[in-house]
Structure formats: C-alpha cells, structure tokens
XYZ file of C-alpha atoms in Angstrom:
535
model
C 150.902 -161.844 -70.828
C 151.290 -163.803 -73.834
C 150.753 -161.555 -77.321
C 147.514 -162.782 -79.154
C 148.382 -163.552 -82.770
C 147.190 -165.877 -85.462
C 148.362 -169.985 -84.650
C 150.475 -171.179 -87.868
C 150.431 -174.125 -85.785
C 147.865 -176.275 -83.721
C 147.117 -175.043 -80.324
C 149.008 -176.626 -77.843
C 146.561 -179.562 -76.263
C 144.946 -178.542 -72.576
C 146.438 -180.378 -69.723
C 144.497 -183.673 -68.979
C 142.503 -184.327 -72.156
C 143.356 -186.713 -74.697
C 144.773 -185.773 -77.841
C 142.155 -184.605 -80.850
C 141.188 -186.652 -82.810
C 140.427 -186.399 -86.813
C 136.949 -186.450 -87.062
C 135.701 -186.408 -90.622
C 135.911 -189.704 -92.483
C 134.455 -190.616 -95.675
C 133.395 -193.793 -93.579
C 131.910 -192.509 -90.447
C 129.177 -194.070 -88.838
C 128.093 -190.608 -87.450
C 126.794 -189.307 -91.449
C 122.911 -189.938 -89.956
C 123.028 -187.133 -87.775
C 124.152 -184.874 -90.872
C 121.263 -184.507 -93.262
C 122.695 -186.577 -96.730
C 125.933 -184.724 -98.420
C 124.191 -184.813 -101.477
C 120.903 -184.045 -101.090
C 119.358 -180.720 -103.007
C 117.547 -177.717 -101.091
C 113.848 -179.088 -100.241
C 114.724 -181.988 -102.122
C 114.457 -180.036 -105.638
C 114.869 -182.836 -108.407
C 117.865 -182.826 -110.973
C 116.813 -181.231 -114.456
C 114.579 -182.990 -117.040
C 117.872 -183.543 -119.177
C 119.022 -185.425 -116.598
C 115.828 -187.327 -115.696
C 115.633 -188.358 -119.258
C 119.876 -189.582 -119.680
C 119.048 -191.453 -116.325
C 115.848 -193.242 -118.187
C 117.660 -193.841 -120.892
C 120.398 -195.638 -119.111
C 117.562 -197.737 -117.497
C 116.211 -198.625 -121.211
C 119.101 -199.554 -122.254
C 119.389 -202.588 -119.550
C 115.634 -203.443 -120.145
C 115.319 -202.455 -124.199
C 111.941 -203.688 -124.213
C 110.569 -201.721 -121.247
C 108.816 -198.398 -122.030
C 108.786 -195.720 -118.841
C 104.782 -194.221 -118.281
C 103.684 -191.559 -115.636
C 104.509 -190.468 -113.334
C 107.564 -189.239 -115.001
C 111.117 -190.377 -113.762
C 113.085 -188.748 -111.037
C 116.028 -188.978 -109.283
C 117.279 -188.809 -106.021
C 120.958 -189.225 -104.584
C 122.031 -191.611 -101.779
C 124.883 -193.103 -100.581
C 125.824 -197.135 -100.853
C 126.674 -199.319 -97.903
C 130.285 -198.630 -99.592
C 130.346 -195.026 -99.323
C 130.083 -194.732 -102.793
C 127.523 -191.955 -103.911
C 125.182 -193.105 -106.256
C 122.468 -191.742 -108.208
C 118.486 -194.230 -107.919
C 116.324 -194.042 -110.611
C 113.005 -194.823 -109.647
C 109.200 -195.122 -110.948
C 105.764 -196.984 -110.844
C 107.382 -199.604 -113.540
C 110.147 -202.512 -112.242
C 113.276 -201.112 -113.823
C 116.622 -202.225 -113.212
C 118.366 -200.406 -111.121
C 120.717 -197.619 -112.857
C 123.906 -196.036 -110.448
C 126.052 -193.113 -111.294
C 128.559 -192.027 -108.722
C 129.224 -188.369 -108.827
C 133.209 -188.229 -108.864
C 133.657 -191.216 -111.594
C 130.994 -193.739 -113.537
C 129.854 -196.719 -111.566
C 127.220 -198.680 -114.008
C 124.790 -201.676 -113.050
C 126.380 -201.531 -109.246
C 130.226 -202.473 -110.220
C 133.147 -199.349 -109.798
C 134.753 -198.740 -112.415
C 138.402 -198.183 -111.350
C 139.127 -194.957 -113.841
C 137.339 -192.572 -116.259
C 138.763 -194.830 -119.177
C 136.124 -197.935 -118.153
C 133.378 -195.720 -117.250
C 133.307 -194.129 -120.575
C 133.609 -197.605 -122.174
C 130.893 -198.740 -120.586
C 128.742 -195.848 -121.669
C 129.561 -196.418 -124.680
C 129.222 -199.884 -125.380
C 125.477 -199.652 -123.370
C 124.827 -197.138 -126.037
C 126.021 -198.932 -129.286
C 123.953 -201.745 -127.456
C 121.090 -199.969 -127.304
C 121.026 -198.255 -130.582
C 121.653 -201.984 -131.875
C 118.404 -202.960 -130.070
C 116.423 -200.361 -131.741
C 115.854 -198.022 -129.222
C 115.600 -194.645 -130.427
C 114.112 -191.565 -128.231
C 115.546 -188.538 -127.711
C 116.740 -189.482 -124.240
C 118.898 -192.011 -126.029
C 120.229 -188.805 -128.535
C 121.155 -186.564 -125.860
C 122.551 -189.746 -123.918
C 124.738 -190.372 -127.007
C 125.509 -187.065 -127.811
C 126.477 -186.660 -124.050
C 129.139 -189.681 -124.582
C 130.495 -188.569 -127.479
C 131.698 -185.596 -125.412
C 133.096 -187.069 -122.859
C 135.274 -189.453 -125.044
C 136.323 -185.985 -126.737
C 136.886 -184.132 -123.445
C 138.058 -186.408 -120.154
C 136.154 -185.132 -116.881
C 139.162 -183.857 -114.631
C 139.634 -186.902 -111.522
C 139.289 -186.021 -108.272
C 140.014 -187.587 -104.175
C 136.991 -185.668 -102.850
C 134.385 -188.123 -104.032
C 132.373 -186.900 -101.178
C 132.639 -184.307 -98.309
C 134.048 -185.734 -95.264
C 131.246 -186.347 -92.221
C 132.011 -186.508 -88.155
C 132.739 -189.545 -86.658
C 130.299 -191.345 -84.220
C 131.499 -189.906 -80.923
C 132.337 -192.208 -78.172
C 130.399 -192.951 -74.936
C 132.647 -190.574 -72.266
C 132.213 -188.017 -75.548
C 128.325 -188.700 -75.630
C 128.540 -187.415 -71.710
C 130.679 -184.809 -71.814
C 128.699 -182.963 -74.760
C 125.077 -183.861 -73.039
C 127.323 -181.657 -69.695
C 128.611 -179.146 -72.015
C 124.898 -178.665 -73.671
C 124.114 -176.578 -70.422
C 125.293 -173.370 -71.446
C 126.295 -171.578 -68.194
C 124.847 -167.906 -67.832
C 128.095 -166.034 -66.648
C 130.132 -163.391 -67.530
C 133.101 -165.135 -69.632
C 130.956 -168.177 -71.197
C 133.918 -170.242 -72.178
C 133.017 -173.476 -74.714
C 134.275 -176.778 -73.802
C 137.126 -178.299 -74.287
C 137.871 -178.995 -77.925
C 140.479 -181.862 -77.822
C 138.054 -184.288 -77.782
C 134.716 -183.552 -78.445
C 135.423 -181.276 -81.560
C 135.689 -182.652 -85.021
C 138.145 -181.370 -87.064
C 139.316 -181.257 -90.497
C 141.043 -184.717 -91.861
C 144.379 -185.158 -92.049
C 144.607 -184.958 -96.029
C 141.999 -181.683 -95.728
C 139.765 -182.985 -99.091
C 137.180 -180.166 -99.551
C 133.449 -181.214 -100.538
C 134.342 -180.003 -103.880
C 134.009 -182.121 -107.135
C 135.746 -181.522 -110.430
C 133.229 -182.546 -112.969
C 129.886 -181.237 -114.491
C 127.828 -180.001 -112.735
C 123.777 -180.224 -112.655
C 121.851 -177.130 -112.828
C 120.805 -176.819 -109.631
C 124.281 -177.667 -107.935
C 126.669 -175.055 -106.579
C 130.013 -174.476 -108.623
C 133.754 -172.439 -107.832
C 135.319 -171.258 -110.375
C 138.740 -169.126 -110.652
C 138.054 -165.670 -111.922
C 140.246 -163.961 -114.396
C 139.945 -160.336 -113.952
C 141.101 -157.012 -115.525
C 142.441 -153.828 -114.997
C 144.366 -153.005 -111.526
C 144.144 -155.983 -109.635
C 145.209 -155.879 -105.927
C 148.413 -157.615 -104.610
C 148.443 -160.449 -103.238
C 147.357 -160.031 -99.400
C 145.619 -161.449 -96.050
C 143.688 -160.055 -93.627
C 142.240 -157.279 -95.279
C 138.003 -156.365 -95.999
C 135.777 -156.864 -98.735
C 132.496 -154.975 -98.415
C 129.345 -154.957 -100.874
C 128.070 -151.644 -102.253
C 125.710 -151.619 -105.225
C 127.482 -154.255 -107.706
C 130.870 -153.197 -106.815
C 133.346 -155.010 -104.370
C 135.390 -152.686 -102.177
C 138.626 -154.652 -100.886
C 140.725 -152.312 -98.356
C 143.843 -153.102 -96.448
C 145.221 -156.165 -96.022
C 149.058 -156.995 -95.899
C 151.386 -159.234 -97.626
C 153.486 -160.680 -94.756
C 155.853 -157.712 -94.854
C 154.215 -154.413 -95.932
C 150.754 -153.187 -94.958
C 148.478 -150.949 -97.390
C 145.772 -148.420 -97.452
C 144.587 -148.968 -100.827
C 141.086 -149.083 -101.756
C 140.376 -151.395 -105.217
C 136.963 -152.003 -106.330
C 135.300 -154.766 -108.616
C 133.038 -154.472 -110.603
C 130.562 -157.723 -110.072
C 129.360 -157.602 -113.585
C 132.407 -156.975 -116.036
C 135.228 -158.816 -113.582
C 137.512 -155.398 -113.871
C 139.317 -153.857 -110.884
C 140.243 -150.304 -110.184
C 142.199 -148.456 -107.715
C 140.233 -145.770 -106.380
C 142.440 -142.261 -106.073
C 140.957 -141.186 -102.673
C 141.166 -137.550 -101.176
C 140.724 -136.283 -97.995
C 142.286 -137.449 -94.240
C 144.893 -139.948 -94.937
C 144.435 -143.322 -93.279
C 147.093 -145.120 -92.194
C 147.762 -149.289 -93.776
C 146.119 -151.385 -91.760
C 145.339 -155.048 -91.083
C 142.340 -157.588 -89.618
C 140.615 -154.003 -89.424
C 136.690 -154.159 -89.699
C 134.990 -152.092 -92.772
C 131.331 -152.136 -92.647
C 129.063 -150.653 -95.371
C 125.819 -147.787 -94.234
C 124.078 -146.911 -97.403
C 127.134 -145.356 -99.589
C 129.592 -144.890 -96.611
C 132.070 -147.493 -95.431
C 133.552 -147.415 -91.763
C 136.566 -148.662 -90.855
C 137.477 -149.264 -87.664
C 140.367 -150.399 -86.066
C 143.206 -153.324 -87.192
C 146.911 -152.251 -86.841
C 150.385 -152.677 -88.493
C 153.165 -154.898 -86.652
C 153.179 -153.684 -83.376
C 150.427 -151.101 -83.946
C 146.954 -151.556 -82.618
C 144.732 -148.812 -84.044
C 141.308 -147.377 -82.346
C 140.681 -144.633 -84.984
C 137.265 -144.521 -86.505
C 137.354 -143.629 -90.663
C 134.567 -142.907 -92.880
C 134.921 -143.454 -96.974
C 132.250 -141.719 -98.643
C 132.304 -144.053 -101.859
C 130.610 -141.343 -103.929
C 132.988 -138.841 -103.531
C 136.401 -140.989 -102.695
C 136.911 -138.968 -99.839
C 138.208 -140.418 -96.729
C 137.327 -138.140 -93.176
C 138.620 -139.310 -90.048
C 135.697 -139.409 -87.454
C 136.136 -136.863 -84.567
C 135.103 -138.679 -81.222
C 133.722 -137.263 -77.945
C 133.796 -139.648 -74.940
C 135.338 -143.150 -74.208
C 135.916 -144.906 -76.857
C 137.260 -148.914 -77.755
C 140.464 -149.794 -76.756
C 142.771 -150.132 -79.868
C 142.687 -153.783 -81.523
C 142.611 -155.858 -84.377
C 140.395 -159.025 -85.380
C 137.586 -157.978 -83.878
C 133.982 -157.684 -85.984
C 131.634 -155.047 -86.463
C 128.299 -155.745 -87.922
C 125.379 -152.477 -88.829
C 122.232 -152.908 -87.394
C 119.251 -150.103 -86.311
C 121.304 -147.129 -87.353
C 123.948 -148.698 -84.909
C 128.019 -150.038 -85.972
C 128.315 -152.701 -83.295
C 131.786 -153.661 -82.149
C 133.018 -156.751 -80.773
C 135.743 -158.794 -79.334
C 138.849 -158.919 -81.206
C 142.846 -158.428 -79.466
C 144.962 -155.678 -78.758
C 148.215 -157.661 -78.380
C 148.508 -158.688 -74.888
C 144.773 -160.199 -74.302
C 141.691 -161.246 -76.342
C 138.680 -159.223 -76.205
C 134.764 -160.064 -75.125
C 133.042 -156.265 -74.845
C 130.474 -154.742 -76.681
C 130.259 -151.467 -78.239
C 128.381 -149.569 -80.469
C 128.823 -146.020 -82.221
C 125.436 -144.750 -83.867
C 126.250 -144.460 -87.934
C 125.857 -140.636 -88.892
C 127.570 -137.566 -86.396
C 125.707 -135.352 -84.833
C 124.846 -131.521 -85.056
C 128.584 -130.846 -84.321
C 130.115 -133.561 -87.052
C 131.130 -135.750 -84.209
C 130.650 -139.470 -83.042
C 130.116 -140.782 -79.625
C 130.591 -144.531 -78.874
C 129.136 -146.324 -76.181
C 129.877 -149.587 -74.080
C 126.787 -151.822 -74.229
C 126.078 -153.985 -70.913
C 124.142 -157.397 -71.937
C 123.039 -160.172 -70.167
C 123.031 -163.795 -70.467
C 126.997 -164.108 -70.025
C 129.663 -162.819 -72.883
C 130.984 -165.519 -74.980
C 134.668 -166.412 -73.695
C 137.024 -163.445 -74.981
C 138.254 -164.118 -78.943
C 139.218 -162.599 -82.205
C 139.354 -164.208 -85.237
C 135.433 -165.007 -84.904
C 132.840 -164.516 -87.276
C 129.831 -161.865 -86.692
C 126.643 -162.534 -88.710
C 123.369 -160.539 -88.586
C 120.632 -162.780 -88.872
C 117.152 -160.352 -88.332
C 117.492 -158.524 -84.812
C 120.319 -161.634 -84.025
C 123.840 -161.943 -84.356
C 125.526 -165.169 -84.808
C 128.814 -164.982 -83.130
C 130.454 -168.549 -84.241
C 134.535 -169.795 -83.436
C 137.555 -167.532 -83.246
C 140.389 -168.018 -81.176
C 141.923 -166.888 -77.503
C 145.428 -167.293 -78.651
C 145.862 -170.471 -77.005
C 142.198 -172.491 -78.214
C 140.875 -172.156 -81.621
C 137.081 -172.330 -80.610
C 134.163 -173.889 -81.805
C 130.824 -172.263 -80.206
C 128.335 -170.401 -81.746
C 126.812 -167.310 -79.585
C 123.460 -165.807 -80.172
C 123.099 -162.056 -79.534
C 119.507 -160.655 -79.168
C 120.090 -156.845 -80.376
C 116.686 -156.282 -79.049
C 117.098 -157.367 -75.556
C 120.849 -157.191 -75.493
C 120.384 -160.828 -74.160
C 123.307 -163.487 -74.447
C 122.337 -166.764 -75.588
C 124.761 -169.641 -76.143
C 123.925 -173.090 -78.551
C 125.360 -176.669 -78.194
C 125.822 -177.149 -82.218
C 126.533 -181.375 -82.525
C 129.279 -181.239 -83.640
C 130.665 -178.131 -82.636
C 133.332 -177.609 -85.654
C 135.976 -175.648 -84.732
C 137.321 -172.658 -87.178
C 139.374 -169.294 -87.113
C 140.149 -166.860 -89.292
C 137.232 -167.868 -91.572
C 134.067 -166.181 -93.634
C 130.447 -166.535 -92.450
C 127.946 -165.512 -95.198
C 124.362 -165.352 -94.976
C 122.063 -166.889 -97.613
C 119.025 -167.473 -96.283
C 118.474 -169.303 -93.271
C 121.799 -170.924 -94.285
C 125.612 -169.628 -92.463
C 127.809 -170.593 -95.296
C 131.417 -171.209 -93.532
C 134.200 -171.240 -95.512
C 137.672 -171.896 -95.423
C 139.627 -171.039 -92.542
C 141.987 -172.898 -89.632
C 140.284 -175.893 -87.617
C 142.608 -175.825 -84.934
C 145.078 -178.479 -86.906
C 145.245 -177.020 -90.606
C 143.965 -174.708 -93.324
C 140.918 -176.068 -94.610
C 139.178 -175.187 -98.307
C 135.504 -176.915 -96.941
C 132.701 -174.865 -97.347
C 129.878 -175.992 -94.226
C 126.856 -174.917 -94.017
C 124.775 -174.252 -90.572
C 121.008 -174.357 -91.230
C 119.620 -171.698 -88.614
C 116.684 -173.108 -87.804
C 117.774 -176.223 -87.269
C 121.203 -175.389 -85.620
C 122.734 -178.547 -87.820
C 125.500 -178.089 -89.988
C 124.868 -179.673 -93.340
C 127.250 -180.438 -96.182
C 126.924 -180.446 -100.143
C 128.925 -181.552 -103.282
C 130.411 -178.871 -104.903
C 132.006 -179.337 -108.306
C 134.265 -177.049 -109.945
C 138.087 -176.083 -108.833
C 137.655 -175.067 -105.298
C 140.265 -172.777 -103.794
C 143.391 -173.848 -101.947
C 143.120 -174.390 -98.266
C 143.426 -171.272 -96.519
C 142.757 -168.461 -94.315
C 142.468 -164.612 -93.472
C 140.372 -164.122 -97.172
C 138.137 -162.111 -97.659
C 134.277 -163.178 -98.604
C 131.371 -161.550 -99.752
C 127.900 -162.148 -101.365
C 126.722 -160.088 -104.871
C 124.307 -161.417 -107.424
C 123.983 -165.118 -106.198
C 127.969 -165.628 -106.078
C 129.804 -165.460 -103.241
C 133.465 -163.895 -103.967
C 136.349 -165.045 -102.233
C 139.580 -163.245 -102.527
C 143.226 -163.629 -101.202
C 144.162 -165.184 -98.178
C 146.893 -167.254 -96.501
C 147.922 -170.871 -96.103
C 150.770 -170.802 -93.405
C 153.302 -170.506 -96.409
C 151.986 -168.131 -99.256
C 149.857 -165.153 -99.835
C 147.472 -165.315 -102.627
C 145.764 -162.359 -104.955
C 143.486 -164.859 -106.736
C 139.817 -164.622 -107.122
C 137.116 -167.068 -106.722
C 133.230 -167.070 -107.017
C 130.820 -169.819 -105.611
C 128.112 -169.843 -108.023
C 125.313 -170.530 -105.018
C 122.645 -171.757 -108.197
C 119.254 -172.861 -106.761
C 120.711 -171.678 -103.417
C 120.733 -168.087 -105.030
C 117.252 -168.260 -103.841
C 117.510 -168.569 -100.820
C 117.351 -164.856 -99.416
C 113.964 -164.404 -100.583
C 112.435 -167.100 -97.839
C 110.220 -165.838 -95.409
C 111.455 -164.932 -92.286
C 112.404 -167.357 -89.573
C 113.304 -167.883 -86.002
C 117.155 -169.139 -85.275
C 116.664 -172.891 -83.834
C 112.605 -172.635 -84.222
C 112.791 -176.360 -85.544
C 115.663 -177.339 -83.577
C-alpha cells in the first residue's frame, strides 16, 4: 500500500487520458460562463470620489459639456483586448473615458508604463485647467495627480485574474457524462487530466498592486508584536471572541504543541502557558472551537498517526485529555472536523497506508461520568471518493466537502452533506477547479478558496464559489497578496480573513496576512439561502 502524504509534485497522469492542460488564460474564450472578474457584489457602484474623477476626466475631453441627472456612474468591463477598462456613462453624449485597473489607458490607447499614464493625466489636467474648467471634481482630480507623480503606483503582471479556457467538444461530453453523479458507496470525481482547469503556468494571482476603491477587497502583510510563532505548516487557527488561537503545526523537521494567540484588534501574539494533561506536537490535526473550548483531534508526528481526543479550556489554559468509552476513529491526519447540533463531526483524512471516506461524530460535552463516546454515522447517497487534504465547510444544516487528494489525484469535486438527513449529495461545479491543502471560508453565501496546490503548483488565487449558484466567480484584489502556497492556516474575525504560515514546496513561512473582505464584510448578514437554489 502506498503511504498517503502531501504531492510536492504533480500527480502522476492516469493511464489513457491526455495530458492536463493549463486552463486559465487572460485570453480565454470561456470568461462568459464566469460572471465578469471585475464586477462588484450586486453591482454596488464605485464611490462618489470616484464617480466625480471619472466625470472630470470626461470634461476634460469635452470642456464645454456640463454632466446633469441622473448623476454619473461607473461600471467595469473588459475590452475586446483583454484590457480592463473602466465606462463612464450618462443621459448626455460624452466621450468615452477608459481606465485600466493595473496601469492608465486614456481615450482607448495603452499606455506602455506608469511614466505615460501619469503624463497624460497630467497634461489632460493642465489642459483643462487652461480651458477654464474649474469644479471640485477637477480639484480632487488634480490633487489625485499630483500624488501619483510624488508616489509611483507599484507595477504589476496580474492585470486581471486568469479565467478557464473554452473546453473542447470530447470535453463538452465527457463533463455533460460526468454531471450524473452516481449514488454509490465510494463516489469518485472524474478524471481531472482533462476536464479540470488548473492554475497557469506562471501562477499570477487575481491580486493588483495599486489603490484600491472603497468597496474592493485588499491583502496586506501584517506586522505583529510580542511572541510570534515560528515559522510552520500544517498546523490550526481557530476563532474565539477576537482572539486567534494557532496550535501545532511543524517546520519540516520538528513538530510543536504550542498554543499562541492573536489578538485581532492590537496585532500582538502571546504564548499561552497551558496546565493540565500534556499533549503531544502534532500536525494536519483538526481543532474546532464549542463556545470557549477547543478540541483537537487527531494529526500525528513523522510516522505517528494520533486518535486521541484533547480539550483546551481557553479560560483556564488547561488542557484535559478526553477519556473515551467505545470504538472510536482510527488514528489519522488531514482529515476535517466541523461543530454542528452539539455534535464534532469527523471526516476523511489518512492514516498512512490509505485515504479515508467515514463519518463520525462525538457529541461536544462528556457525560455524567466525564467521558466521551464517539459514534460511526451511516449516510446515504454514496461517500465522496476517500481523501484528506479536503476542505469541510458548514453552510446551515450542510456541509460543503470540496477537493483534497487520494495520494495519487489531487481532486476537484465538491460534496454536499445534509446533517439533517445524513443524505450524500454530489455537484458537477463547471469548471471543477482542482485544489489541496487549501482554506475554505464562509462569508455569506460565498466559499472563499484560497491558496493551496492545483494538482501542478502552489497557487496564491483566492476563488470564490457562490452557493447558490454553484459558479465560481473571481475578483480583483489589490494590495501585496501572499506567496503561492499551501498547508496555511485561514480564518475569518472582524471582516478580515487572516492567513498565516504555510508552505511552498521549498520554504516555511511565519508571516501574516489579512484580506480586508470591504463591502464583502457584509456579506454574513444576508438572509438565509438554499445551496444551488438558483443554480
């Protein structure tokens, strides 16, 4: 039996298939069938500031026109070129005024650097104070390029977030084949080698370096005080309150048992000085939070598979082993746990020689004797295809069960879960992206995917899979996004998400990174909503 670790390298291809193909390009014909990379949530309009610069720009071709109601707006598209332009656009005839997002394209010609654009600018400006124009669009327009002389936006490759490709007829057929889901024990996806995109060759994120408007969604490096974690992979970050717990985790040689906590608020670690049963260092364990208690399950060190059930009472930094009457999981690591009706759910994952596909569940409080019993859940509907390195996302009485790995296949299927009904349900997602060792974070009705390994390489893309819908969407991010890599560690606080550590094949990192979510942040306060109900 072969062992089940994490791929540094692409899987090897399956027998018979044709190799895989790249299958995001800035270029691809397929973009239609992703809503527009740089549309806003519900189609929310940029800021008045930015209304007004836009106008202004538009004045400044046509001096003599004046703008009347309705007010202007804007709205981002795309050019026949690929480049990504902002339209200006009221009840009056006005010229037509372009910015692209990543550098300054004026009156429809690129401009081949910064340098131009900001000559431009500011020659349309000197023009148009010379004209006479004077409103206080115009001021903050020329205030606006008097700054960017002084202060050069960094330049940037990811223009725009890579789409999927158009797929080709035999593809066309084999995903309308592999759209009926088979009910069976041991659901296994279809082969990914040709009909699932992956990540481009050069791997350029959705992420732009420049300003950003207010309602757009910005990373950011973190610096952080006091006594910061090492750098690690693999380990858990878990929300309490406004604090961050991070535990485990190893560096590529040594495993730990630490627990550090963030503060959200004041960006200051600490190393909590825990009492009580001593937990062994573990890895790709599962931590999941129940009110102020976290419980760890699981993970391992080298050759060590763990099945041990721990409890961290956060109040009290005391750690208590859980005593356990009756079967219990078989020791492994990867796996995911997930809380849900009083319930820690366990599934998948490996225990060295084979991946995993069973179900169990271990209610979260002992009983009159201060022990816990687990149980092996039966379902219906047929078990996704065994894995570890998936993602497990509660979504209302649902759990989103989406990529992951076998050993051999890096996957990319996304498995419903009815907690209810304990009823198996499994979604043809066009395209069906492939990822392992990645985050899934719930905002909304939105799965925000991020980072991870397609299959080929480390990837630093942050997708987004709109649940009722079942389509993945993109959108431009600006800001320094973080390295491609994998095995971090995510987690939403506040309207950030925080991503920390990770791996990249090479190096383990101990940075920190927020995604400022913005307008998104908003999100979790939507009503509730079916998964696929306007699919």
């Amino acid at each position: 039996m072969s062992s089940f670790s994490a791929p540094t390298s692409p899987p090897p291809p399956v027998p018979g298939t044709a190799p895989q193909t790249p299958a995001y390009s800035s270029k691809s014909a397929a973009s239609a069938e992703i809503s527009p990379a740089y549309s806003l949530v519900d189609n929310v309009a940029l800021n008045r500031q930015q209304a007004a610069i836009t106008a202004s720009r538009a004045l400044m071709k046509s001096p003599s026109r004046t703008l009347r109601s309705p007010p202007l707006h804007d709205s981002i598209a795309s050019s026949e070129d690929g480049t990504v332009i902002l339209q200006a656009a009221t009840d009056a005839t006005i010229p037509s005024v372009m910015a692209s997002v990543a550098g300054m394209s004026l009156g429809g010609s690129a401009m081949t650097s910064d340098d131009e654009a900001l000559t431009a600018m500011t020659a349309a400006a000197a023009q148009a104070a010379k004209s006479g124009v004077r409103n206080s669009a115009h001021k903050r327009t020329s205030r606006n390029v008097a700054e960017l002389a002084q202060q050069q936006r960094p330049h940037t490759n990811a223009s725009r977030p890579p789409l999927p490709q158009q797929p080709t007829h035999s593809q066309q057929s084999e995903s309308r084949s592999s759209s009926r889901a088979p009910s069976r024990q041991g659901h296994r996806p279809g082969k990914s080698t040709t009909e699932t995109p992956a990540a481009s060759t050069d791997n350029s994120s959705n992420t732009v370096e420049a300003r950003a408007p207010t309602p757009a969604m910005y990373w950011s490096r973190k610096e952080a005080w006091g006594a910061k974690p090492p750098k690690m992979r693999s380990q858990s970050m878990t929300v309490i309150g406004s604090s961050l717990y991070v535990f485990g985790g190893w560096n590529n040689n040594v495993c730990y048992n630490d627990v550090y906590v963030l503060d959200s608020e004041t960006m200051f670690w600490s190393k909590m000085p825990t009492t009580g049963d001593e937990v062994p260092p573990c890895r790709a364990h599962t931590t999941t939070a129940v009110g102020h208690h976290l419980y760890v399950f699981g993970g391992g060190d080298g050759t060590q598979y763990f099945s041990d059930l721990y409890v961290l009472d956060t109040s009290s930094c005391i750690w208590t082993r859980a005593q356990v009457n009756g079967a219990t999981p078989s020791p492994r690591r990867t796996h995911t746990c997930f809380h849900y009706n009083g319930y820690v759910y366990l599934f998948g994952g490996g225990d060295g020689h084979r991946a995993l596909n069973d179900l169990w569940r271990v209610r979260a409080e002992p009983d009159a004797n201060d022990t816990y019993t687990w149980e092996e859940v039966e379902t219906t509907g047929g078990r996704p295809f065994p894995r570890g390195y998936h993602t497990s996302t509660l979504v209302g009485n649902q759990v989103v069960v989406f990529g992951g790995s076998d050993g051999q296949e890096c996957f990319g299927d996304t498995s419903l879960l009815n907690l209810d009904t304990m009823e198996w349900s499994h979604v043809a997602i066009d395209p069906p992206l492939t990822r392992l060792a990645h985050s899934a974070t719930l905002v909304g009705m939105y799965l925000f995917v991020i980072c991870g390994h397609d299959g080929s390489d480390y990837s630093n893309q942050v997708l987004m899979l709109k649940l009722d819908t079942l389509k993945w969407e993109t959108r431009v991010i600006y800001g320094s996004a973080p390295s491609p890599r994998g095995y971090h560690a995510c987690a939403l606080n506040d309207g950030r998400i925080f991503l920390h550590g990770g791996y990249n094949g090479q190096d383990v990192f101990d940075d920190l990174y927020t995604l400022e979510l913005s307008s998104y942040s908003y999100l979790p306060q939507v009503p509730e909503f079916v998964i696929g109900c306007h699919r």
